[in-house]
Tab-separated table of C-alpha atoms and ligand atoms in Angstrom:
chain	number	residue	atom	x	y	z
A	22	MET	CA	202.969	102.121	100.608
A	23	ARG	CA	201.178	105.741	100.888
A	24	GLN	CA	202.106	107.213	103.940
A	25	LYS	CA	198.793	107.703	106.894
A	26	ILE	CA	198.852	111.103	108.307
A	27	VAL	CA	196.691	112.754	110.668
A	28	ALA	CA	197.441	116.512	111.312
A	29	GLY	CA	195.809	118.478	113.396
A	30	ASN	CA	195.140	122.319	112.059
A	31	TRP	CA	194.852	124.755	115.075
A	32	LYS	CA	193.745	127.476	113.057
A	33	MET	CA	193.886	130.975	115.413
A	34	ASN	CA	193.454	129.080	118.500
A	35	LYS	CA	194.944	128.604	122.153
A	36	THR	CA	197.024	130.686	124.281
A	37	PRO	CA	200.752	129.650	124.421
A	38	GLU	CA	200.520	127.564	127.407
A	39	GLU	CA	197.390	126.122	126.284
A	40	ALA	CA	199.297	125.124	123.213
A	41	HIS	CA	202.212	123.714	125.241
A	42	GLN	CA	199.795	121.705	126.858
A	43	LEU	CA	198.087	120.640	124.177
A	44	ALA	CA	200.953	119.095	122.110
A	45	SER	CA	202.441	117.811	125.470
A	46	ALA	CA	199.325	115.700	126.181
A	47	VAL	CA	199.417	113.989	122.749
A	48	VAL	CA	203.139	113.093	122.718
A	49	SER	CA	203.143	111.743	126.134
A	50	PHE	CA	200.183	109.835	125.430
A	51	PHE	CA	201.650	108.132	122.722
A	52	ASP	CA	204.779	106.265	124.468
A	53	GLN	CA	207.037	103.735	122.866
A	54	GLN	CA	204.589	100.838	122.706
A	55	TYR	CA	202.446	102.616	119.993
A	56	THR	CA	204.411	101.325	117.073
A	57	SER	CA	201.667	101.388	114.032
A	58	LEU	CA	201.019	105.319	114.449
A	59	PRO	CA	200.321	107.562	111.265
A	60	LYS	CA	202.483	110.325	111.144
A	61	ILE	CA	201.500	112.969	113.353
A	62	ILE	CA	201.782	116.536	112.454
A	63	PHE	CA	200.791	119.700	114.666
A	64	CYS	CA	199.819	122.924	113.061
A	65	PRO	CA	200.266	125.490	115.609
A	66	PRO	CA	199.720	129.540	114.833
A	67	PHE	CA	203.450	130.792	113.817
A	68	PRO	CA	204.103	132.257	117.256
A	69	TYR	CA	204.206	128.516	118.630
A	70	LEU	CA	205.617	126.806	116.195
A	71	ALA	CA	209.408	126.994	117.964
A	72	ASP	CA	207.771	125.764	121.005
A	73	ILE	CA	206.000	122.947	119.386
A	74	VAL	CA	208.757	121.936	117.819
A	75	SER	CA	210.856	121.698	120.810
A	76	ILE	CA	208.325	119.518	122.467
A	77	THR	CA	208.025	116.897	119.366
A	78	LYS	CA	211.475	116.784	118.199
A	79	HIS	CA	212.613	113.799	120.140
A	80	ASP	CA	209.841	111.538	118.693
A	81	THR	CA	210.316	111.128	114.839
A	82	ARG	CA	206.377	110.049	114.713
A	83	PHE	CA	205.429	113.651	115.243
A	84	SER	CA	206.036	116.777	113.272
A	85	VAL	CA	204.873	120.545	112.927
A	86	GLY	CA	203.433	121.932	110.425
A	87	ALA	CA	202.412	125.735	109.521
A	88	GLN	CA	199.341	126.820	108.616
A	89	ASN	CA	200.517	129.376	105.804
A	90	CYS	CA	203.648	130.732	103.874
A	91	SER	CA	204.548	133.801	101.683
A	92	GLU	CA	205.408	133.110	98.287
A	93	HIS	CA	208.500	134.940	99.022
A	94	GLN	CA	211.803	134.182	100.642
A	95	TRP	CA	213.141	137.262	102.211
A	96	GLY	CA	212.400	140.989	102.150
A	97	ALA	CA	209.865	143.945	102.566
A	98	TYR	CA	206.628	141.835	103.258
A	99	THR	CA	205.347	143.066	105.983
A	100	GLY	CA	203.364	140.839	108.392
A	101	GLU	CA	204.532	137.566	106.377
A	102	VAL	CA	206.390	134.492	107.321
A	103	SER	CA	208.720	132.697	105.026
A	104	ALA	CA	209.413	128.890	104.084
A	105	PRO	CA	213.209	129.650	104.792
A	106	MET	CA	212.311	131.203	108.449
A	107	LEU	CA	210.117	128.198	108.816
A	108	LYS	CA	212.521	125.762	107.625
A	109	ALA	CA	215.034	127.047	110.121
A	110	LEU	CA	212.775	126.461	112.667
A	111	GLY	CA	212.546	123.126	112.231
A	112	VAL	CA	208.988	123.247	110.798
A	113	LYS	CA	208.693	120.282	108.170
A	114	TYR	CA	205.189	120.839	106.486
A	115	VAL	CA	202.973	123.913	105.606
A	116	ILE	CA	199.640	123.801	104.870
A	117	ILE	CA	198.861	125.740	101.317
A	118	GLY	CA	195.524	126.931	100.114
A	119	HIS	CA	193.514	126.381	103.263
A	120	SER	CA	189.909	127.236	101.732
A	121	GLU	CA	189.970	130.022	104.767
A	122	ARG	CA	192.942	131.756	103.379
A	123	ARG	CA	190.804	131.210	99.447
A	124	GLN	CA	187.767	132.756	101.432
A	125	TYR	CA	189.173	135.412	103.402
A	126	PHE	CA	192.569	136.115	102.204
A	127	GLY	CA	191.772	135.964	98.324
A	128	GLU	CA	193.971	133.452	97.737
A	129	ASP	CA	193.902	131.976	94.119
A	130	GLY	CA	195.473	129.245	92.320
A	131	ALA	CA	198.406	130.994	90.401
A	132	LEU	CA	199.431	132.569	94.145
A	133	LEU	CA	199.382	128.872	95.541
A	134	ALA	CA	201.344	127.624	92.918
A	135	GLN	CA	204.264	129.864	94.258
A	136	LYS	CA	203.554	129.128	97.168
A	137	VAL	CA	204.074	125.493	96.513
A	138	ASP	CA	207.428	126.368	94.855
A	139	ALA	CA	208.725	128.347	97.606
A	140	ALA	CA	207.652	125.621	100.118
A	141	LEU	CA	209.689	122.875	98.105
A	142	ALA	CA	212.488	124.852	97.151
A	143	ASN	CA	213.007	125.295	101.173
A	144	ASN	CA	212.393	121.242	101.818
A	145	LEU	CA	208.922	121.706	103.366
A	146	THR	CA	206.089	119.550	102.610
A	147	PRO	CA	203.230	121.370	101.375
A	148	VAL	CA	199.703	120.069	102.408
A	149	PHE	CA	197.818	121.341	99.841
A	150	CYS	CA	194.193	122.198	100.270
A	151	CYS	CA	191.287	121.529	98.017
A	152	GLY	CA	187.293	121.594	98.002
A	153	GLU	CA	184.395	122.720	96.739
A	154	PRO	CA	181.763	125.034	98.528
A	155	LEU	CA	178.310	124.077	99.194
A	156	ILE	CA	176.805	126.012	96.138
A	157	VAL	CA	179.268	124.097	93.675
A	158	ARG	CA	178.241	120.478	95.049
A	159	GLU	CA	174.554	121.695	94.762
A	160	ASP	CA	175.242	122.524	90.856
A	161	ASN	CA	177.059	119.075	90.641
A	162	LYS	CA	180.225	121.300	89.692
A	163	HIS	CA	182.321	119.819	92.464
A	164	THR	CA	184.898	117.628	90.603
A	165	ASP	CA	185.421	120.198	87.795
A	166	LEU	CA	186.136	122.524	90.826
A	167	VAL	CA	188.529	120.418	92.914
A	168	LYS	CA	190.256	118.967	89.565
A	169	THR	CA	191.004	122.695	88.594
A	170	GLN	CA	192.132	123.621	92.078
A	171	VAL	CA	194.903	121.046	91.705
A	172	GLU	CA	195.548	121.806	88.273
A	173	GLU	CA	196.493	125.570	89.151
A	174	ALA	CA	198.552	124.894	92.021
A	175	LEU	CA	200.367	121.626	91.321
A	176	PHE	CA	200.628	120.756	87.635
A	177	HIS	CA	203.490	122.969	86.845
A	178	LEU	CA	205.688	120.736	88.721
A	179	PRO	CA	207.399	117.679	87.696
A	180	ALA	CA	206.684	114.314	88.641
A	181	GLU	CA	209.405	114.670	91.185
A	182	GLY	CA	208.099	117.439	92.749
A	183	ILE	CA	204.336	116.414	92.787
A	184	LYS	CA	205.813	113.276	94.863
A	185	LYS	CA	206.328	115.467	97.705
A	186	ILE	CA	202.890	116.839	98.072
A	187	VAL	CA	200.375	115.968	100.634
A	188	ILE	CA	196.975	117.020	99.254
A	189	ALA	CA	193.856	117.492	101.546
A	190	TYR	CA	190.494	117.698	100.161
A	191	GLU	CA	188.399	119.526	102.606
A	192	PRO	CA	184.453	120.216	101.230
A	193	VAL	CA	184.189	123.666	102.374
A	194	TRP	CA	180.379	122.849	103.529
A	195	ALA	CA	181.919	120.396	106.343
A	196	ILE	CA	184.375	122.840	107.635
A	197	GLY	CA	183.315	123.523	111.424
A	198	THR	CA	179.872	122.568	110.330
A	199	GLY	CA	179.506	119.298	111.968
A	200	LYS	CA	178.272	118.224	108.774
A	201	THR	CA	181.082	115.366	107.513
A	202	ALA	CA	180.988	114.043	103.871
A	203	THR	CA	180.027	110.616	104.015
A	204	SER	CA	182.657	108.061	103.723
A	205	GLN	CA	181.281	107.451	99.915
A	206	GLN	CA	181.479	111.107	99.367
A	207	ALA	CA	185.233	111.625	100.513
A	208	GLN	CA	186.265	107.971	98.408
A	209	GLU	CA	184.638	109.751	95.682
A	210	MET	CA	186.404	112.474	95.418
A	211	HIS	CA	189.711	111.033	96.633
A	212	ALA	CA	189.517	108.774	93.760
A	213	VAL	CA	188.811	111.574	91.414
A	214	ILE	CA	191.888	113.567	92.256
A	215	ARG	CA	194.196	110.387	92.419
A	216	LYS	CA	192.811	109.915	88.665
A	217	HIS	CA	193.339	113.147	87.832
A	218	ILE	CA	197.039	113.083	89.052
A	219	ALA	CA	197.518	109.526	87.369
A	220	GLY	CA	196.291	111.204	83.865
A	221	ARG	CA	199.385	113.880	84.158
A	222	TYR	CA	201.762	111.906	86.113
A	223	GLY	CA	200.847	108.507	85.557
A	224	LYS	CA	199.558	105.743	87.863
A	225	GLU	CA	202.661	105.182	89.899
A	226	VAL	CA	203.140	109.092	90.915
A	227	ALA	CA	199.544	109.134	91.616
A	228	GLU	CA	199.215	105.891	93.964
A	229	SER	CA	202.409	107.326	95.834
A	230	ILE	CA	200.672	110.727	96.821
A	231	SER	CA	199.073	110.728	100.406
A	232	ILE	CA	195.432	112.184	100.180
A	233	LEU	CA	193.661	113.651	103.464
A	234	TYR	CA	190.244	114.103	104.164
A	235	GLY	CA	189.155	117.208	106.295
A	236	GLY	CA	185.756	118.576	107.411
A	237	SER	CA	184.094	117.878	110.830
A	238	VAL	CA	186.459	114.943	111.452
A	239	ASN	CA	185.917	113.489	114.990
A	240	ALA	CA	186.528	110.602	117.168
A	241	GLY	CA	183.181	108.851	115.875
A	242	ASN	CA	183.835	109.123	112.206
A	243	ALA	CA	187.577	108.904	111.792
A	244	LYS	CA	187.645	105.284	111.542
A	245	GLU	CA	185.216	104.800	108.836
A	246	LEU	CA	186.690	107.686	106.797
A	247	PHE	CA	190.447	106.598	107.306
A	248	SER	CA	189.234	103.219	106.100
A	249	CYS	CA	188.375	104.435	102.672
A	250	ALA	CA	190.698	103.081	100.033
A	251	ASP	CA	191.868	106.436	98.729
A	252	VAL	CA	191.745	108.115	102.075
A	253	ASP	CA	195.194	108.200	103.695
A	254	GLY	CA	193.935	109.858	106.960
A	255	GLY	CA	192.990	112.985	107.822
A	256	LEU	CA	193.409	117.014	108.742
A	257	VAL	CA	191.620	117.911	111.369
A	258	GLY	CA	190.276	121.151	112.890
A	259	GLY	CA	188.398	121.807	116.174
A	260	ALA	CA	188.209	118.214	117.213
A	261	SER	CA	192.522	118.502	117.250
A	262	LEU	CA	191.974	121.306	119.998
A	263	LYS	CA	191.022	118.901	122.212
A	264	PRO	CA	193.864	116.430	123.280
A	265	ASN	CA	191.402	113.117	124.257
A	266	GLU	CA	189.604	113.681	121.125
A	267	PHE	CA	192.572	114.026	118.933
A	268	ILE	CA	194.347	111.064	120.252
A	269	GLU	CA	191.161	108.958	119.405
A	270	ILE	CA	191.369	110.499	116.273
A	271	ILE	CA	195.282	109.267	115.795
A	272	LYS	CA	194.579	106.172	117.016
A	273	ALA	CA	191.957	105.577	114.134
A	274	GLY	CA	194.658	106.356	111.623
A	275	SER	CA	197.116	103.493	113.071
A	276	ASN	CA	197.717	100.461	110.809
B	498	13P	P1	187.037	120.908	111.162
B	498	13P	O1	187.683	119.910	111.494
B	498	13P	O2	186.724	121.938	112.559
B	498	13P	O3	185.640	121.068	110.200
B	498	13P	O4	188.008	121.966	110.279
B	498	13P	C1	188.479	121.338	109.267
B	498	13P	C2	189.819	122.107	108.470
B	498	13P	O5	189.388	123.087	108.345
B	498	13P	C3	191.071	121.600	108.779
B	498	13P	O6	192.244	122.120	107.992
């Protein structure tokens, strides 16, 4: 069965103390009486990774992810952080290809394919993001674009490689806007992505991959979104910064 996942992408938010309190509040809420939780992933800014790893490492239901990594392993790349560094800190996941990285930092499919390879080579699980801007949806080209994004960054992988990927479908028009995709829109796109993977790798591989929805997920809409057949949880931005709201979203992802 596919793994249910609820991940919080904190983006460039929180002081070190606030970050510590946020993770601590969520971890201590879910004491051992909660048995059917999804995998919970905190994705804090780089400087807080080690601290959040130390808060979560006693509890296998929690993991830590980075928000980006370099395509290079080591060397003269000022300001970059590499997959081996993340691995050594105890980080397990890394978000790759977030629309903010594509939009503000010019990351394209060829680069993202290299980042995916760097992550996998270091036993990090890439959370690969795809999703269309509003103008593309209005033009009715969203399925083509998302299929291309998935192909460019992932289809060079062998079946054993793509099976290790988590995909997040995040329509750009729903990120930070309060405008969520309807559950029908989310389900439709998740099914498109899964079918596209099945076409290249076969049904069994496609059925094994968790596909998360991201874009204005909150405590009020999480349950309906996560109950869609091809939605395996969420990648949550703003609402993951509030412990009580994130706790409710995690509960919505419970089996
Ligand atoms: P919001 O939940 O704030 O819309 O952000 C979604 C997102 O970008 C998660 O990666």
